Amino acid sequence: MTINVVFAPPLPGDAPDIFDAKAQQFALDMNPFSQQANETAQAVNQAASSAAEALDDAIAWADVARQASEAADASAALAAKAAGANAQTWTPQAQYAANAVVWGASDTGQQFRCIAAHSGSAVDPWNDPAHWVLVGASPPASPTAGPTQQVLQRGADGALAGSAFVQDGKNGTMTLTRDAQGRTAKVVTVFNGKTRTETITRDAQGRISEINATEV
């Protein structure tokens, strides 16, 4: 918003009729000036609010990334313990009991635990989340591993609402839920047959104080 009102105030040396005319015009100019000043202040406040929301989102994502890193470390520790198990290489069409551990046929160095007894399946454990769960974190294929495609989604107000992505050839979605103040309150990620929900708790000042995650 631009303030384009230009004042021409009356001066002590002006003739009486000129002084009166300038004084009247000065009074008339005060109303549009006040309106433009208010609109400018509102625009500045809106910009500041948007910047604060962007910073809030960045802090939330940093906390989510930290949680993910801690979860990966914990999974890696579990994988190290499982490495000494008497695991066999997965075989198509074989019979597997619940809690059986195998080495993935196409995923060198990765182990999977059977979560549902079955037989006669030709689907590799990595692509069979109904029967197998990965033991430990999945190591990235390269230092630049990550989504090969990501489409950001925004709400009517322009705020980030989520994304749809493709990673390791599989589709996934991430959805943000915001509170009444427009701050990130929940992050739900759906990928590879699993749903991870991260709920954000804030203190009285609106700062993030805790993030709780569940996965099903």
CSV table of C-alpha atoms in Angstrom, one decimal:
chain,number,residue,atom,x,y,z
A,1,MET,CA,0.0,0.0,0.0
A,2,THR,CA,1.3,3.5,-0.9
A,3,ILE,CA,0.5,6.7,0.9
A,4,ASN,CA,0.1,9.3,-1.9
A,5,VAL,CA,-1.5,12.2,0.0
A,6,VAL,CA,0.6,15.3,-0.2
A,7,PHE,CA,-0.1,18.0,2.4
A,8,ALA,CA,0.2,21.8,1.7
A,9,PRO,CA,-0.2,23.3,5.2
A,10,PRO,CA,-1.1,26.9,5.6
A,11,LEU,CA,1.9,29.2,6.4
A,12,PRO,CA,2.1,32.2,8.6
A,13,GLY,CA,3.0,34.5,5.6
A,14,ASP,CA,0.0,33.4,3.5
A,15,ALA,CA,-2.7,36.0,2.8
A,16,PRO,CA,-5.9,35.4,4.9
A,17,ASP,CA,-7.9,33.9,2.0
A,18,ILE,CA,-5.0,31.6,1.0
A,19,PHE,CA,-4.4,30.6,4.6
A,20,ASP,CA,-8.1,29.7,5.0
A,21,ALA,CA,-8.2,27.7,1.8
A,22,LYS,CA,-5.0,25.8,2.7
A,23,ALA,CA,-6.3,25.1,6.2
A,24,GLN,CA,-9.6,23.7,4.8
A,25,GLN,CA,-7.7,21.5,2.2
A,26,PHE,CA,-5.4,20.3,5.0
A,27,ALA,CA,-8.3,19.2,7.0
A,28,LEU,CA,-9.9,17.4,4.0
A,29,ASP,CA,-6.6,15.6,3.3
A,30,MET,CA,-6.4,14.2,6.8
A,31,ASN,CA,-9.2,11.6,6.1
A,32,PRO,CA,-7.7,9.9,3.0
A,33,PHE,CA,-4.3,10.1,4.7
A,34,SER,CA,-5.6,8.3,7.8
A,35,GLN,CA,-7.3,5.6,5.6
A,36,GLN,CA,-4.1,5.0,3.7
A,37,ALA,CA,-2.0,5.0,6.8
A,38,ASN,CA,-4.3,2.4,8.4
A,39,GLU,CA,-4.3,0.2,5.2
A,40,THR,CA,-0.5,0.4,5.2
A,41,ALA,CA,-0.3,-0.7,8.9
A,42,GLN,CA,-2.7,-3.6,8.2
A,43,ALA,CA,-0.5,-4.7,5.2
A,44,VAL,CA,2.6,-4.5,7.4
A,45,ASN,CA,0.9,-6.5,10.2
A,46,GLN,CA,-0.2,-9.2,7.7
A,47,ALA,CA,3.3,-9.5,6.3
A,48,ALA,CA,4.7,-9.8,9.8
A,49,SER,CA,2.1,-12.5,10.6
A,50,SER,CA,2.9,-14.4,7.4
A,51,ALA,CA,6.6,-14.3,8.3
A,52,ALA,CA,5.9,-15.5,11.8
A,53,GLU,CA,3.8,-18.4,10.4
A,54,ALA,CA,6.6,-19.3,8.0
A,55,LEU,CA,9.1,-19.3,10.9
A,56,ASP,CA,6.7,-21.4,13.0
A,57,ASP,CA,6.4,-24.0,10.2
A,58,ALA,CA,10.2,-24.1,9.8
A,59,ILE,CA,10.6,-24.8,13.6
A,60,ALA,CA,7.9,-27.5,13.4
A,61,TRP,CA,9.6,-29.2,10.5
A,62,ALA,CA,13.0,-29.0,12.2
A,63,ASP,CA,11.5,-30.8,15.2
A,64,VAL,CA,9.8,-33.4,12.9
A,65,ALA,CA,13.2,-34.0,11.3
A,66,ARG,CA,14.8,-34.4,14.7
A,67,GLN,CA,12.2,-36.9,15.7
A,68,ALA,CA,12.7,-38.8,12.4
A,69,SER,CA,16.4,-38.9,13.0
A,70,GLU,CA,16.0,-40.2,16.5
A,71,ALA,CA,13.6,-42.9,15.3
A,72,ALA,CA,16.1,-43.9,12.6
A,73,ASP,CA,18.8,-44.2,15.2
A,74,ALA,CA,16.6,-46.4,17.3
A,75,SER,CA,15.7,-48.6,14.3
A,76,ALA,CA,19.4,-48.9,13.4
A,77,ALA,CA,20.1,-50.1,16.9
A,78,LEU,CA,17.4,-52.8,16.5
A,79,ALA,CA,18.8,-53.8,13.2
A,80,ALA,CA,22.2,-54.3,14.7
A,81,LYS,CA,20.8,-56.6,17.3
A,82,ALA,CA,18.9,-58.5,14.7
A,83,ALA,CA,22.0,-58.9,12.5
A,84,GLY,CA,23.1,-61.9,14.6
A,85,ALA,CA,19.8,-63.7,14.2
A,86,ASN,CA,19.6,-67.0,12.4
A,87,ALA,CA,18.1,-65.3,9.3
A,88,GLN,CA,17.8,-67.0,5.9
A,89,THR,CA,17.5,-65.4,2.5
A,90,TRP,CA,13.8,-64.9,1.6
A,91,THR,CA,12.6,-67.5,-0.8
A,92,PRO,CA,9.5,-67.1,-3.1
A,93,GLN,CA,6.6,-69.4,-2.4
A,94,ALA,CA,8.1,-70.6,0.9
A,95,GLN,CA,6.1,-70.9,4.2
A,96,TYR,CA,6.9,-68.4,7.0
A,97,ALA,CA,5.7,-68.3,10.5
A,98,ALA,CA,5.0,-65.1,12.4
A,99,ASN,CA,8.2,-63.4,13.7
A,100,ALA,CA,10.4,-65.3,11.3
A,101,VAL,CA,13.4,-63.1,10.2
A,102,VAL,CA,14.8,-63.1,6.6
A,103,TRP,CA,17.3,-61.3,4.5
A,104,GLY,CA,15.5,-59.4,1.7
A,105,ALA,CA,16.2,-61.0,-1.7
A,106,SER,CA,16.5,-57.6,-3.6
A,107,ASP,CA,17.5,-55.5,-0.6
A,108,THR,CA,21.1,-56.5,0.3
A,109,GLY,CA,21.9,-55.9,4.0
A,110,GLN,CA,18.2,-55.5,5.1
A,111,GLN,CA,16.3,-57.8,7.3
A,112,PHE,CA,12.5,-58.3,7.5
A,113,ARG,CA,10.3,-59.8,10.3
A,114,CYS,CA,7.2,-61.7,9.4
A,115,ILE,CA,4.1,-60.1,11.0
A,116,ALA,CA,1.5,-62.5,9.5
A,117,ALA,CA,2.1,-66.2,8.9
A,118,HIS,CA,1.7,-67.1,5.2
A,119,SER,CA,2.9,-69.3,2.3
A,120,GLY,CA,3.0,-69.3,-1.4
A,121,SER,CA,3.8,-65.6,-1.9
A,122,ALA,CA,6.1,-64.4,-4.6
A,123,VAL,CA,6.1,-60.8,-3.5
A,124,ASP,CA,9.4,-59.6,-2.1
A,125,PRO,CA,9.2,-58.5,1.6
A,126,TRP,CA,10.0,-54.9,0.7
A,127,ASN,CA,6.9,-54.7,-1.4
A,128,ASP,CA,4.7,-56.8,1.0
A,129,PRO,CA,3.9,-54.7,4.0
A,130,ALA,CA,0.9,-57.0,4.8
A,131,HIS,CA,3.3,-59.8,5.8
A,132,TRP,CA,6.7,-58.2,6.5
A,133,VAL,CA,8.1,-55.3,8.4
A,134,LEU,CA,11.6,-53.9,7.9
A,135,VAL,CA,13.9,-54.5,10.9
A,136,GLY,CA,16.0,-51.4,11.3
A,137,ALA,CA,16.3,-48.3,9.2
A,138,SER,CA,16.4,-48.4,5.4
A,139,PRO,CA,19.8,-47.1,4.3
A,140,PRO,CA,19.7,-44.5,1.5
A,141,ALA,CA,20.8,-45.6,-1.9
A,142,SER,CA,23.0,-42.5,-2.2
A,143,PRO,CA,23.7,-39.3,-0.4
A,144,THR,CA,21.0,-37.6,-2.5
A,145,ALA,CA,18.4,-40.2,-1.8
A,146,GLY,CA,14.9,-38.9,-1.2
A,147,PRO,CA,11.6,-38.2,-3.0
A,148,THR,CA,12.0,-38.1,-6.7
A,149,GLN,CA,8.9,-36.0,-7.1
A,150,GLN,CA,7.1,-33.8,-4.6
A,151,VAL,CA,4.0,-31.6,-5.3
A,152,LEU,CA,3.2,-29.0,-2.6
A,153,GLN,CA,-0.4,-28.4,-1.7
A,154,ARG,CA,-1.7,-25.1,-0.3
A,155,GLY,CA,-5.0,-24.0,1.3
A,156,ALA,CA,-7.2,-21.1,0.1
A,157,ASP,CA,-5.1,-18.7,2.3
A,158,GLY,CA,-1.9,-19.8,0.6
A,159,ALA,CA,-0.5,-21.6,3.6
A,160,LEU,CA,1.2,-25.0,3.1
A,161,ALA,CA,-1.4,-27.8,3.6
A,162,GLY,CA,0.6,-30.8,2.6
A,163,SER,CA,2.3,-32.6,-0.3
A,164,ALA,CA,2.1,-35.6,-2.6
A,165,PHE,CA,5.4,-37.3,-3.3
A,166,VAL,CA,7.1,-40.3,-4.9
A,167,GLN,CA,9.9,-42.1,-3.2
A,168,ASP,CA,11.6,-45.4,-4.1
A,169,GLY,CA,8.9,-45.8,-6.8
A,170,LYS,CA,6.1,-45.6,-4.2
A,171,ASN,CA,3.5,-42.9,-3.7
A,172,GLY,CA,3.1,-41.1,-0.4
A,173,THR,CA,1.2,-38.1,1.0
A,174,MET,CA,1.9,-35.6,3.8
A,175,THR,CA,-1.0,-33.6,5.4
A,176,LEU,CA,-0.7,-30.6,7.7
A,177,THR,CA,-3.4,-29.7,10.2
A,178,ARG,CA,-3.4,-26.2,11.6
A,179,ASP,CA,-4.9,-24.7,14.8
A,180,ALA,CA,-7.1,-21.6,15.0
A,181,GLN,CA,-4.1,-19.4,14.8
A,182,GLY,CA,-2.8,-21.0,11.6
A,183,ARG,CA,0.1,-22.8,13.3
A,184,THR,CA,1.1,-26.4,12.5
A,185,ALA,CA,-0.7,-28.7,14.9
A,186,LYS,CA,-0.4,-32.1,13.3
A,187,VAL,CA,1.6,-33.8,10.5
A,188,VAL,CA,0.3,-37.1,9.0
A,189,THR,CA,2.5,-39.0,6.6
A,190,VAL,CA,1.2,-42.0,4.6
A,191,PHE,CA,3.8,-44.1,2.8
A,192,ASN,CA,4.4,-47.7,2.0
A,193,GLY,CA,1.3,-49.0,3.7
A,194,LYS,CA,2.0,-47.1,7.0
A,195,THR,CA,0.6,-44.0,8.6
A,196,ARG,CA,2.8,-41.8,10.9
A,197,THR,CA,1.0,-39.1,12.9
A,198,GLU,CA,3.0,-36.4,14.7
A,199,THR,CA,1.0,-34.2,17.1
A,200,ILE,CA,2.5,-30.9,18.1
A,201,THR,CA,1.9,-29.4,21.6
A,202,ARG,CA,2.5,-25.8,22.4
A,203,ASP,CA,3.0,-23.8,25.6
A,204,ALA,CA,1.1,-20.7,26.6
A,205,GLN,CA,3.3,-18.5,24.4
A,206,GLY,CA,2.6,-20.6,21.4
A,207,ARG,CA,6.1,-22.2,21.3
A,208,ILE,CA,6.5,-25.8,20.4
A,209,SER,CA,7.0,-27.8,23.6
A,210,GLU,CA,6.5,-31.4,22.6
A,211,ILE,CA,6.0,-33.6,19.5
A,212,ASN,CA,4.3,-37.0,20.0
A,213,ALA,CA,4.5,-39.6,17.1
A,214,THR,CA,2.5,-42.7,16.5
A,215,GLU,CA,2.8,-45.2,13.5
A,216,VAL,CA,0.3,-47.8,12.3
